[in-house]
CSV table of C-alpha atoms and ligand atoms in Angstrom, one decimal:
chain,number,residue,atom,x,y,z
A,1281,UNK,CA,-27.4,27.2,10.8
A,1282,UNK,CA,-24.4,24.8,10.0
A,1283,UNK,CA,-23.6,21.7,8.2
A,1284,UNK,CA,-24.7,18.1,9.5
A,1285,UNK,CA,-21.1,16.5,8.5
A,1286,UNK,CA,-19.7,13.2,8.4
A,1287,UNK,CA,-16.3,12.1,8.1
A,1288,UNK,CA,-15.6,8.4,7.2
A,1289,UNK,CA,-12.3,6.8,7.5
A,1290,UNK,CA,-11.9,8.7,10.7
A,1291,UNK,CA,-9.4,6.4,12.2
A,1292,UNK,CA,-6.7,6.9,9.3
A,1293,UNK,CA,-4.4,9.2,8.2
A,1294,UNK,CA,-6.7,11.2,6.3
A,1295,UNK,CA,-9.8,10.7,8.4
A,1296,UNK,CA,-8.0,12.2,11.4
A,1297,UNK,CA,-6.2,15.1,9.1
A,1298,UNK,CA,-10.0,16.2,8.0
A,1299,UNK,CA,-11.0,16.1,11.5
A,1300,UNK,CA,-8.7,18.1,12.5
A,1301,UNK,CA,-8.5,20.6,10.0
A,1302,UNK,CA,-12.9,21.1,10.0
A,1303,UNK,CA,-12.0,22.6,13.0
A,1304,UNK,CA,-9.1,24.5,12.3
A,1305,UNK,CA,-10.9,26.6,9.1
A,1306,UNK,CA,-13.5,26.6,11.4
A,1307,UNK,CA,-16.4,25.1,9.4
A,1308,UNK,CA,-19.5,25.8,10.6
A,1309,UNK,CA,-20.9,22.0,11.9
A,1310,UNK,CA,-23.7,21.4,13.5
A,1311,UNK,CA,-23.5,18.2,14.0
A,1312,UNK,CA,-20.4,15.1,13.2
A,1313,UNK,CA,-20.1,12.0,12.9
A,1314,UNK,CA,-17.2,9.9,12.9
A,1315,UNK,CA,-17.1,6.6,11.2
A,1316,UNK,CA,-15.2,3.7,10.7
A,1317,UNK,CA,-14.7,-0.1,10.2
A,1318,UNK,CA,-16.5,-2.3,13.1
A,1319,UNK,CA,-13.0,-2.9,15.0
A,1320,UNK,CA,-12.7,0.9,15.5
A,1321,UNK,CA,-16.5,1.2,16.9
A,1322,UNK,CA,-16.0,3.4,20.1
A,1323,UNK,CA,-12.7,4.2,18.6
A,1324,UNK,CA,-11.6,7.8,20.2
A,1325,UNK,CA,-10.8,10.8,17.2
A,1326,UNK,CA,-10.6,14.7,18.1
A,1327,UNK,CA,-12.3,17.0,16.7
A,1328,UNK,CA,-11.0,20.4,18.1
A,1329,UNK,CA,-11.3,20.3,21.6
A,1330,UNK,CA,-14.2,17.5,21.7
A,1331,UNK,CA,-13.2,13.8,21.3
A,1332,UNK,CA,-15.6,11.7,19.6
A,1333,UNK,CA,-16.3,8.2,19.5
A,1334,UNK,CA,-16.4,6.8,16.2
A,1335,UNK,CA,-19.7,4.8,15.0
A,1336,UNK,CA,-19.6,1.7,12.4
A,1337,UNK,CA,-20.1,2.9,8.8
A,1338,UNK,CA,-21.6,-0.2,8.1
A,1339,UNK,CA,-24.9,0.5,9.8
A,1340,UNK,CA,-24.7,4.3,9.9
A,1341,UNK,CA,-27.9,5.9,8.6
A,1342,UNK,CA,-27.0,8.6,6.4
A,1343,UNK,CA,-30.6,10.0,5.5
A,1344,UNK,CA,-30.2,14.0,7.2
A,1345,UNK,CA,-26.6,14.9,6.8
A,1346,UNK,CA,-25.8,17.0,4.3
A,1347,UNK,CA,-21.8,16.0,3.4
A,1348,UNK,CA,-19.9,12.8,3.6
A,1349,UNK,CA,-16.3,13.0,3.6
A,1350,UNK,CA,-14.7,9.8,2.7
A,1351,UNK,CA,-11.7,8.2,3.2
A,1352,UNK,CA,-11.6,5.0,3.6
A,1353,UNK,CA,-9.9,3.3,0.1
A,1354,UNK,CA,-11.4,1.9,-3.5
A,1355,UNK,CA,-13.1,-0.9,-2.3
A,1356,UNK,CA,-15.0,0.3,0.8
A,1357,UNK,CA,-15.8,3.5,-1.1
A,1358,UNK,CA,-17.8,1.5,-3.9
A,1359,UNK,CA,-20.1,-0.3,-1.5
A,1360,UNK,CA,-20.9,3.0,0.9
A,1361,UNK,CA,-21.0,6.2,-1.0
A,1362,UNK,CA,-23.4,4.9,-3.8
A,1363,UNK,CA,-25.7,4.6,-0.3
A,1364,UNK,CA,-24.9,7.9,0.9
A,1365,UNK,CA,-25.1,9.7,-2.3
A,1366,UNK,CA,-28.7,7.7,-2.9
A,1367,UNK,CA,-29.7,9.1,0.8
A,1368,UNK,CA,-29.4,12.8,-0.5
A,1369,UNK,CA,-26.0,13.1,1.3
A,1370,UNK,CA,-23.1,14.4,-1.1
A,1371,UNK,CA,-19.6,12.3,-1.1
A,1372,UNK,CA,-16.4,13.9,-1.6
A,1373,UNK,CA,-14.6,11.0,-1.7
A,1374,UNK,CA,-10.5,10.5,-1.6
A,1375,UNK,CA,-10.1,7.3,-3.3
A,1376,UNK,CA,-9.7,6.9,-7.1
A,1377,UNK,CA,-12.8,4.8,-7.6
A,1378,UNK,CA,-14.5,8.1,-9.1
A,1379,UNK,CA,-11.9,10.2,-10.1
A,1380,UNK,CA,-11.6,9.5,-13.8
A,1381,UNK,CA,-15.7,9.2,-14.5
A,1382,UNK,CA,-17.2,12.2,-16.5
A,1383,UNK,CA,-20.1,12.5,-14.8
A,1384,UNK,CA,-18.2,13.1,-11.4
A,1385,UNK,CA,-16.1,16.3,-11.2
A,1386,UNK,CA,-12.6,15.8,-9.9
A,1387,UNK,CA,-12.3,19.3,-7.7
A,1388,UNK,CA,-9.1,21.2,-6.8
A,1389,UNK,CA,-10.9,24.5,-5.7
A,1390,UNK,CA,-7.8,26.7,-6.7
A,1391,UNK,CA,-7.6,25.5,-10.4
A,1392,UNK,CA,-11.6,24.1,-11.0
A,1393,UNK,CA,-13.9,25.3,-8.7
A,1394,UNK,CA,-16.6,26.3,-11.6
A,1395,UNK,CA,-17.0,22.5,-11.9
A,1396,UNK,CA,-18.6,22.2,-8.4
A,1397,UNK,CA,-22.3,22.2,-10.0
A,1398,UNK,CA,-21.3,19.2,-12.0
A,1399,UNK,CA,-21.7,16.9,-8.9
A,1400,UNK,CA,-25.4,16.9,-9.1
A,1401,UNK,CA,-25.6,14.4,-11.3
A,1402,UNK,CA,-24.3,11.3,-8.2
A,1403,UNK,CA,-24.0,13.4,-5.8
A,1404,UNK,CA,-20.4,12.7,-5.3
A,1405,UNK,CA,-17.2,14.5,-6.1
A,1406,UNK,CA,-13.7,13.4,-6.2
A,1407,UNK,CA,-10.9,14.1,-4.7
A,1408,UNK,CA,-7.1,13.8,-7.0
A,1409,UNK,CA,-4.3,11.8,-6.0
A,1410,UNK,CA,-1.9,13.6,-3.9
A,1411,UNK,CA,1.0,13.9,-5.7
A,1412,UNK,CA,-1.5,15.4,-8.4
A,1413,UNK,CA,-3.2,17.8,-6.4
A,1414,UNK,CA,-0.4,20.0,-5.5
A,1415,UNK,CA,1.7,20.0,-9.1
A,1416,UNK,CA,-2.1,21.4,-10.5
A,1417,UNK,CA,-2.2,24.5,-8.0
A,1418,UNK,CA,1.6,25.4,-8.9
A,1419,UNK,CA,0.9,24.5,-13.2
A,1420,UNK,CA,-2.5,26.4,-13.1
A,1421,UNK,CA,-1.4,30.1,-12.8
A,1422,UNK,CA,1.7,29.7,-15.0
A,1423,UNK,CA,-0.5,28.1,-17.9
A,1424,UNK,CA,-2.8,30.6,-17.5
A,1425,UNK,CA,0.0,32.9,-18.5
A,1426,UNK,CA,2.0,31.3,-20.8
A,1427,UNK,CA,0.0,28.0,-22.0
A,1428,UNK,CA,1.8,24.6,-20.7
A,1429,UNK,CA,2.4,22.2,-24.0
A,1430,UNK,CA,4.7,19.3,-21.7
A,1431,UNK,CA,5.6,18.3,-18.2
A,1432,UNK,CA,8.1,15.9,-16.9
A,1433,UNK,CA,7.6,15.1,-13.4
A,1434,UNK,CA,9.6,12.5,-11.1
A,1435,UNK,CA,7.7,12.3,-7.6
A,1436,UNK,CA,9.4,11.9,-3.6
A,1437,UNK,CA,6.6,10.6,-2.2
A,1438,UNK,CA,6.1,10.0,1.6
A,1439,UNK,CA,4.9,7.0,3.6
A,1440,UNK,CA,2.2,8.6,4.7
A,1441,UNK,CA,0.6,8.1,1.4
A,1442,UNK,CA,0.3,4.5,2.1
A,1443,UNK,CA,-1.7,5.3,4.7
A,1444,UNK,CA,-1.3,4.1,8.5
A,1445,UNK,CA,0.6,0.9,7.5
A,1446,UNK,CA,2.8,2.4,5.2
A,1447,UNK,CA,3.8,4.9,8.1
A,1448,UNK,CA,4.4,1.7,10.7
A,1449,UNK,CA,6.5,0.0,8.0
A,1450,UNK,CA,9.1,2.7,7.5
A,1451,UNK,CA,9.3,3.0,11.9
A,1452,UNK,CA,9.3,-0.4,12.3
A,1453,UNK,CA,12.4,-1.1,9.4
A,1454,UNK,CA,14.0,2.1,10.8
A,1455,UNK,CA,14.3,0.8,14.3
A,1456,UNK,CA,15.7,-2.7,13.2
A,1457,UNK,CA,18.9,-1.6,11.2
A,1458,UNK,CA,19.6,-0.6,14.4
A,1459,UNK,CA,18.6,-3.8,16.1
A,1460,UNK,CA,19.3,-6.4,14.3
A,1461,UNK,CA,17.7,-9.0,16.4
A,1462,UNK,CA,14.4,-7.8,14.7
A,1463,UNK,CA,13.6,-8.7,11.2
A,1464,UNK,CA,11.0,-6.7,9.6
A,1465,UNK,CA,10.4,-7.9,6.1
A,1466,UNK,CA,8.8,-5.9,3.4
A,1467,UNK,CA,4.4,-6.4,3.9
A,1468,UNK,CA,3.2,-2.9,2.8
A,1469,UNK,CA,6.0,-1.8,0.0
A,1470,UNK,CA,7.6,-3.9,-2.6
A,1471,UNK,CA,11.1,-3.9,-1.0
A,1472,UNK,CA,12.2,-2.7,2.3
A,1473,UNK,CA,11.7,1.2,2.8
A,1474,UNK,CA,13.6,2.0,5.4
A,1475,UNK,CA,17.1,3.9,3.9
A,1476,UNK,CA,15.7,3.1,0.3
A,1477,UNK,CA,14.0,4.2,-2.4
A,1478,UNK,CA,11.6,2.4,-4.7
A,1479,UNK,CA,10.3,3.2,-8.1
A,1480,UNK,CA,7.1,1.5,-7.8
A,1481,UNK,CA,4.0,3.0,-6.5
A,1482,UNK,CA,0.4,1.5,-6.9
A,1483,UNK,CA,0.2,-1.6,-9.8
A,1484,UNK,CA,2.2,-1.9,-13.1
A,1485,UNK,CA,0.7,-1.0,-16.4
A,1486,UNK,CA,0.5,-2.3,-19.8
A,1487,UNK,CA,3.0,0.4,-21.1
A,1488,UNK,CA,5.4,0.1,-18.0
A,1489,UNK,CA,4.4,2.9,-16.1
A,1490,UNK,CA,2.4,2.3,-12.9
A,1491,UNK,CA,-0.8,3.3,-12.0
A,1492,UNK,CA,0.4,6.5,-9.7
A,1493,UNK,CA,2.3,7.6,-12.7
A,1494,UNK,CA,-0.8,7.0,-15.0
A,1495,UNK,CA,-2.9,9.0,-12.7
A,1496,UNK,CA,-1.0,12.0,-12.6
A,1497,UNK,CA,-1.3,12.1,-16.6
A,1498,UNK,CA,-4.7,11.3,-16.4
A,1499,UNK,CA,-6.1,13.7,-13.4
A,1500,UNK,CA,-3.9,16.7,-14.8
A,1501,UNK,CA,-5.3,16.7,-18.3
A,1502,UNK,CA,-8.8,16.2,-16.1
A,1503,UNK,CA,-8.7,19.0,-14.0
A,1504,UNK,CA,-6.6,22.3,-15.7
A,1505,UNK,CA,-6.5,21.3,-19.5
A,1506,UNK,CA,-6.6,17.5,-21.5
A,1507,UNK,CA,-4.1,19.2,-24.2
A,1508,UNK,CA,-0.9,19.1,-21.8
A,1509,UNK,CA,1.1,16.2,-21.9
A,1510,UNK,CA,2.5,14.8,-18.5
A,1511,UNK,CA,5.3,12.1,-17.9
A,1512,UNK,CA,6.0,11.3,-14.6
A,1513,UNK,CA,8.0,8.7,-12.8
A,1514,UNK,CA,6.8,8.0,-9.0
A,1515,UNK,CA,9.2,7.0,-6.4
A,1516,UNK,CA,8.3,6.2,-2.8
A,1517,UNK,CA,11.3,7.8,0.0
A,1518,UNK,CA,11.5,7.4,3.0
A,1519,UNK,CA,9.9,10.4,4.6
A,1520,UNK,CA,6.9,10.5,7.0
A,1521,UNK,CA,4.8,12.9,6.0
A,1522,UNK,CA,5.7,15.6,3.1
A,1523,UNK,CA,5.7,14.8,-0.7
A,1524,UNK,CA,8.3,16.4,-3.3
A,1525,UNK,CA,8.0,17.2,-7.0
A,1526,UNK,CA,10.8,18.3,-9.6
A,1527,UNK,CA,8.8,19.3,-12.1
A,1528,UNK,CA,10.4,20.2,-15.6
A,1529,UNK,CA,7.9,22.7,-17.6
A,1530,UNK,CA,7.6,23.2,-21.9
A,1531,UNK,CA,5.6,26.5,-22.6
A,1532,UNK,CA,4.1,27.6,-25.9
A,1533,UNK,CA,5.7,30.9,-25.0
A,1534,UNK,CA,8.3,32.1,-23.0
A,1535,UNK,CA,8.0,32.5,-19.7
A,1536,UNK,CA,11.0,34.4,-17.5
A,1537,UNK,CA,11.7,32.9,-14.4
A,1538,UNK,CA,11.6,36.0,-12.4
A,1539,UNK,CA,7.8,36.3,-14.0
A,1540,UNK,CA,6.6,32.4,-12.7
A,1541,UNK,CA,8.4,33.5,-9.6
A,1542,UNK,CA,6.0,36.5,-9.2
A,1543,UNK,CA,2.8,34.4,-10.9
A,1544,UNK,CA,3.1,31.6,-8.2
A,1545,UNK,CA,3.6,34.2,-5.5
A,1546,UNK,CA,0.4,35.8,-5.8
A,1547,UNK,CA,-1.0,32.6,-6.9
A,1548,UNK,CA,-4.0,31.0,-4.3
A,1549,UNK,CA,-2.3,28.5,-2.2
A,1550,UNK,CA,1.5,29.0,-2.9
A,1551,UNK,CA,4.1,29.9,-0.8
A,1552,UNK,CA,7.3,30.7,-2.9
A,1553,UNK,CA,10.5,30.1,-0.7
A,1554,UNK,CA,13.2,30.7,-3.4
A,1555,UNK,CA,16.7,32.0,-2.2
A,1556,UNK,CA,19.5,30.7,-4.1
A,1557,UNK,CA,21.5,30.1,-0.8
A,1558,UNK,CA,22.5,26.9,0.8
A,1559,UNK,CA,18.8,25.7,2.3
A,1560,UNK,CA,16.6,29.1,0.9
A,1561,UNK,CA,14.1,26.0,-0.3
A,1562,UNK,CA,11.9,24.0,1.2
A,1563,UNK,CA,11.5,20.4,2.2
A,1564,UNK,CA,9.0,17.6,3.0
A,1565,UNK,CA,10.0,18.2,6.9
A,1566,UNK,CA,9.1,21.9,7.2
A,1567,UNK,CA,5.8,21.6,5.1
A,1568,UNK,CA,4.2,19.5,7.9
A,1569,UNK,CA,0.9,20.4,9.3
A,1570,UNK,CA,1.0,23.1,6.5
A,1571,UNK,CA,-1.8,24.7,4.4
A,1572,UNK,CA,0.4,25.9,1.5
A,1573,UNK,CA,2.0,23.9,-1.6
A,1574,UNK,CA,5.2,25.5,-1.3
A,1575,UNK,CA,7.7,26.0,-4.3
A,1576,UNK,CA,11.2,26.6,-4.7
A,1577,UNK,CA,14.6,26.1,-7.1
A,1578,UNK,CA,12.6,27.9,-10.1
A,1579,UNK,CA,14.7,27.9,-12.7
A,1580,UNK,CA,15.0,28.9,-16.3
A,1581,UNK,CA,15.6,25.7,-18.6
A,1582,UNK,CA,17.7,26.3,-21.5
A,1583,UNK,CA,17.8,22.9,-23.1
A,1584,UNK,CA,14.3,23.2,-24.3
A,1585,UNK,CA,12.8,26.4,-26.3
A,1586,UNK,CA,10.4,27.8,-23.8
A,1587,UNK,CA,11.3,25.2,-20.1
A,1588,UNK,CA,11.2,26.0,-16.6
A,1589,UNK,CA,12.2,23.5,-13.5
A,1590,UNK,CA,10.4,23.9,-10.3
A,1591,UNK,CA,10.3,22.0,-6.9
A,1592,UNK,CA,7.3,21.9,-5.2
A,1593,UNK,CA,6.3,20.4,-1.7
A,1594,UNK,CA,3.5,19.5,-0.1
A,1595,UNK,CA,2.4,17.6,3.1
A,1596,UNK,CA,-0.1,15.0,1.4
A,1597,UNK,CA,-2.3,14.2,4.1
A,1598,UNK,CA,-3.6,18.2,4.2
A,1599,UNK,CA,-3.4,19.6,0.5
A,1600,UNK,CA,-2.9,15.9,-0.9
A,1601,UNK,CA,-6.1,15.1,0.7
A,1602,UNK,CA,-7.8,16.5,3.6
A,1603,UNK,CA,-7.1,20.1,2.9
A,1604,UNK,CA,-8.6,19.6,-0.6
A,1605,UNK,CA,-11.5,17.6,0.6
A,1606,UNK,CA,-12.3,20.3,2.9
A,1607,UNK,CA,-11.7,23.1,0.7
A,1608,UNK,CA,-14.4,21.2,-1.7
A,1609,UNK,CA,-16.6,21.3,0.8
A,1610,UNK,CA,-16.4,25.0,1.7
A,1611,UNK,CA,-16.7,25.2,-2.1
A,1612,UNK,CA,-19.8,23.2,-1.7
A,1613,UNK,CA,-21.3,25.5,1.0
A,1614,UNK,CA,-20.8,28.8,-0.5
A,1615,UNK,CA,-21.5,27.9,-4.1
A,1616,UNK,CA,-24.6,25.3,-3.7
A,1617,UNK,CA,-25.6,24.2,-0.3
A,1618,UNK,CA,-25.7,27.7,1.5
A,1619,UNK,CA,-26.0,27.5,5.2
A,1620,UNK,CA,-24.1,28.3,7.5
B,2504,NAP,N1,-2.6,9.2,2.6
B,2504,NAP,C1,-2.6,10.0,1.5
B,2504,NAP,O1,-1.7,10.8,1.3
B,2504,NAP,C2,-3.8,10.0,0.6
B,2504,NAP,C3,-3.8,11.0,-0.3
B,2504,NAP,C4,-4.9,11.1,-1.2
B,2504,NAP,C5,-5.9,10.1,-1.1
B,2504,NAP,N2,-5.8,9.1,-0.1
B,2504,NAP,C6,-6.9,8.1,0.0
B,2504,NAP,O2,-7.6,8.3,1.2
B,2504,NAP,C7,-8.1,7.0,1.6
B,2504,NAP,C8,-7.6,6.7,3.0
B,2504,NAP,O3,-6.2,6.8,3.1
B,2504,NAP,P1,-5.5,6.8,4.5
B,2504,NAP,O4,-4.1,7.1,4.2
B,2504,NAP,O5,-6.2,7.6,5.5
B,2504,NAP,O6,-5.6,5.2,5.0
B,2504,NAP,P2,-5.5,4.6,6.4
B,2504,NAP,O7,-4.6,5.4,7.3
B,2504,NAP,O8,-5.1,3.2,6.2
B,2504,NAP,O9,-7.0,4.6,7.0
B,2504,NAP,C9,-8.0,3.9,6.4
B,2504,NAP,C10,-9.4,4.3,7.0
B,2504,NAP,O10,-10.4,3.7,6.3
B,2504,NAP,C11,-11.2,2.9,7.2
B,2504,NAP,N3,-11.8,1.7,6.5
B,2504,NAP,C12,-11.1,0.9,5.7
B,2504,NAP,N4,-11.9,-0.1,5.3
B,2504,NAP,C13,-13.2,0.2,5.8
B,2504,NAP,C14,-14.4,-0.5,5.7
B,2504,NAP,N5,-14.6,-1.5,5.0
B,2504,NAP,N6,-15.4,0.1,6.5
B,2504,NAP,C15,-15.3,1.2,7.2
B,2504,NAP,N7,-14.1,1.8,7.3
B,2504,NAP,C16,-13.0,1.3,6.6
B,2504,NAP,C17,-10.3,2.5,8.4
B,2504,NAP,O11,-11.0,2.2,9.5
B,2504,NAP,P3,-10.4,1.2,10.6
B,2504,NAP,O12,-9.3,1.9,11.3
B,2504,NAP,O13,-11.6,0.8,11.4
B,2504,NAP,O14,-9.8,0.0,9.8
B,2504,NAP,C18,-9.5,3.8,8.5
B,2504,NAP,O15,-10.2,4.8,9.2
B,2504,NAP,C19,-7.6,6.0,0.5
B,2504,NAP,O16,-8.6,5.9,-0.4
B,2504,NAP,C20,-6.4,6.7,0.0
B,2504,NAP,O17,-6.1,6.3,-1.3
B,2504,NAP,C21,-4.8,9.1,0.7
């Protein structure tokens, strides 16, 4: 016996990634549903070798399915998984409406999974942000060993993260530099994307920083330990699909880089790629359609007592979100639901 699963957002970038990859791990469905927004209804998604029509989330019944995996932004996400949660269907939900409440645990099964039985109390459990979700997976092992006091981050963050628009943006742009008949003004980003980079992602805070940056502070000390301090700085490049990290490390102790280079090898999810020859790294192209957060250019830092650089890629839409969100509900399955 299997799993009665629904994906929601299953138009969109995400949607379609957690389609795609239920099938791949081979999770054991009985049944799926695929919703989205009224102008989608009869919509066509695949789901392994099946296509599937999607339904309307606004009228979908979700009394008898046991998992709801959502993606479909803040706003939608506050008036539909309260409803699915209250029909005894649990939400793991992408968006970052829940991420930063107590009561909801914020999951990334390779660093957290003992907090899986904390989402009995609303039957919903978050997702992180993406650029989060795979820094966690490569800090995790290495604090483990040599206990992380600081972290200075600066993000390379795809369109893709922006969801379908973003992705439309940066091809649309692209195509009009080279024909300039076209003008394509900035909608989704705040300037124009295409050859550019812009350090702005999500709103502005108080303090200067933007929300992206705030949640990568926030959702760290959340999921692997609320005593390390993270400062990060999130820029938006224009890349499909792939987000990139350097990642500047402060230890209590010291930590050889030969050691972290062994750590993150045998470390769940990592794949170290490391040579210290003209392209023996790895970037946002090749980690496409990827399972692993892969890391490269470790490195020894020698202007702090006990610092270590790292760059780590991921592609966003799979560990960033869908891989995650299915990997919490495996989680789900072995630790509480048990079927299948
Ligand atoms: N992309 C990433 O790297 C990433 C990473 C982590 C988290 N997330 C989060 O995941 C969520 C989805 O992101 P995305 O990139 O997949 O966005 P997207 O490509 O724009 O897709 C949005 C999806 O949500 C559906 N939707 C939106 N409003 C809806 C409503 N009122 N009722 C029903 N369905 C609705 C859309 O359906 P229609 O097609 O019918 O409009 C579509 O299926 C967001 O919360 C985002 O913050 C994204």
């Amino acid at each position: 016996m299997g799993y009665r699963v629904v994906v929601a957002g299953a138009t969109g970038n995400v949607g379609r990634e957690m389609l795609n990859i239920l099938a791949e791990r081979q999770f054991p469905v009985d049944e799926i549903a695929a919703l989205a927004s009224r102008k989608s209804l009869g919509t066509e998604v695949s789901f392994g070798d099946k296509t599937i029509k999607t339904q309307d989330l606004d009228t979908f019944d979700f009394t008898g399915w046991d998992m709801a995996l959502f993606a479909i932004g803040s706003d939608a996400t506050k008036v539909y998984a309260p409803k699915a949660a209250a029909a005894g269907c649990v939400v793991i939900d992408n968006s970052s409406l829940y991420r930063y409440d107590p009561d909801i645990p914020l999951i990334v099964p390779e660093v957290n999974p003992h907090t899986i039985h904390g989402y009995a109390k609303k039957n919903i459990i978050a997702n992180p942000n993406c650029s989060t979700a795979q820094m966690v997976v490569a800090l995790k092992p290495l604090h483990d060993r040599a206990t992380i006091k600081r972290v200075v981050v600066s993000t390379y963050q795809s369109v893709s993260g922006a969801g379908k628009e973003g992705m439309d943006e940066l091809w649309e742009q692209t195509k009009a530099v080279y024909n300039p008949t076209s003008d394509v003004p900035p909608k989704k980003f705040q300037k124009e994307i295409a050859f550019n980079v812009i350090p702005h992602i999500d709103v502005f805070m108080e303090d200067g920083s933007t929300k992206e940056e705030w949640k990568m502070v926030a959702e760290t000390k959340k999921i692997v330990d609320p005593s390390i301090k993270v400062t990060a700085t999130c820029v938006r490049v224009p890349v499909f699909v792939g987000h990139s990290e350097a990642v500047n490390i402060e230890f209590e102790e010291f930590l050889d880089e030969d050691e972290a280079r062994d750590i993150l090898r045998e470390a769940p999810g990592i794949m170290v790629i490391d040579k210290r020859e003209p392209g023996g790294y790895v970037t946002p192209k090749e980690c496409v359609g990827d399972f692993a957060t892969f890391i490269s250019r470790i490195r020894q830092d020698s202007t702090v007592e006990n610092g270590l650089n790292l760059w780590c890629v991921s592609d966003n839409l799979r560990k960033g979100a869908a891989l995650n969100a299915v990997q919490i509900a495996e989680l789900l399955g072995r630790e509480v639901l048990k079927k299948g």
